[in-house]
């Protein structure tokens, strides 16, 4: 499968991706069985969500006044992870779906700071879904 060029996700794609993430996070593999086969574009959608979630957290910020070795190491770790997820989505979309989703969930659990500081990954994913939906709707309204 060739990956489509980098384009913003539609609101429907955002909803499909986050519904899969939330179902997997809450119910495990049994809760999402068969979805990857039923939705061939799900690997692409989850890859785009991974890029949108991982890259802003790991990339060296141009405004950082004192970048250090750790900043560049984190940037490289993000690049490596996203590169591996891209290869996986391209080479084996069906198996990439649950793997990419589990990587996103682990990343959110272990790296993304919880804005409410309550340690609830499900709530953080729901908040991220709302933010991504708002952005997708805004982009859709602006696009011709």
Short mmCIF file of C-alpha atoms in Angstrom, two decimals, residues 34-87:
data_model
loop_
_atom_site.label_atom_id
_atom_site.label_comp_id
_atom_site.label_asym_id
_atom_site.label_seq_id
_atom_site.Cartn_x
_atom_site.Cartn_y
_atom_site.Cartn_z
CA UNK A 34 -11.99 -7.12 12.49
CA UNK A 35 -11.89 -3.33 12.20
CA UNK A 36 -8.54 -3.22 10.36
CA UNK A 37 -9.80 -5.63 7.72
CA UNK A 38 -13.11 -3.78 7.39
CA UNK A 39 -11.45 -0.36 7.02
CA UNK A 40 -8.39 -0.51 4.73
CA UNK A 41 -7.62 3.19 5.30
CA UNK A 42 -7.44 2.81 9.09
CA UNK A 43 -3.66 2.22 8.99
CA UNK A 44 -3.23 5.54 7.17
CA UNK A 45 -5.56 7.35 9.59
CA UNK A 46 -3.74 6.02 12.67
CA UNK A 47 -0.38 6.87 11.12
CA UNK A 48 -1.51 10.47 10.59
CA UNK A 49 -2.76 10.63 14.18
CA UNK A 50 0.56 9.22 15.40
CA UNK A 51 2.40 11.92 13.45
CA UNK A 52 0.13 14.62 14.84
CA UNK A 53 0.52 13.36 18.42
CA UNK A 54 4.18 12.27 18.52
CA UNK A 55 5.90 14.90 16.41
CA UNK A 56 4.90 18.02 18.41
CA UNK A 57 6.10 16.39 21.64
CA UNK A 58 9.43 15.05 20.35
CA UNK A 59 10.55 17.64 17.79
CA UNK A 60 13.15 20.21 18.74
CA UNK A 61 11.27 23.46 19.06
CA UNK A 62 12.77 26.31 17.05
CA UNK A 63 12.00 28.64 19.93
CA UNK A 64 13.93 26.58 22.48
CA UNK A 65 16.59 28.88 23.84
CA UNK A 66 18.86 26.18 25.22
CA UNK A 67 18.59 23.03 23.14
CA UNK A 68 20.70 20.26 24.64
CA UNK A 69 21.75 16.73 23.76
CA UNK A 70 18.54 15.39 25.32
CA UNK A 71 16.46 17.65 23.07
CA UNK A 72 18.12 16.26 19.96
CA UNK A 73 17.93 12.68 21.26
CA UNK A 74 14.19 13.03 21.83
CA UNK A 75 13.80 14.54 18.36
CA UNK A 76 15.64 11.57 16.84
CA UNK A 77 13.61 9.04 18.85
CA UNK A 78 10.42 10.64 17.50
CA UNK A 79 11.77 10.48 13.93
CA UNK A 80 12.77 6.82 14.30
CA UNK A 81 9.42 5.84 15.81
CA UNK A 82 7.43 7.62 13.11
CA UNK A 83 9.63 6.17 10.38
CA UNK A 84 9.06 2.65 11.70
CA UNK A 85 5.30 3.25 11.90
CA UNK A 86 5.28 4.58 8.31
CA UNK A 87 7.14 1.51 7.05
#
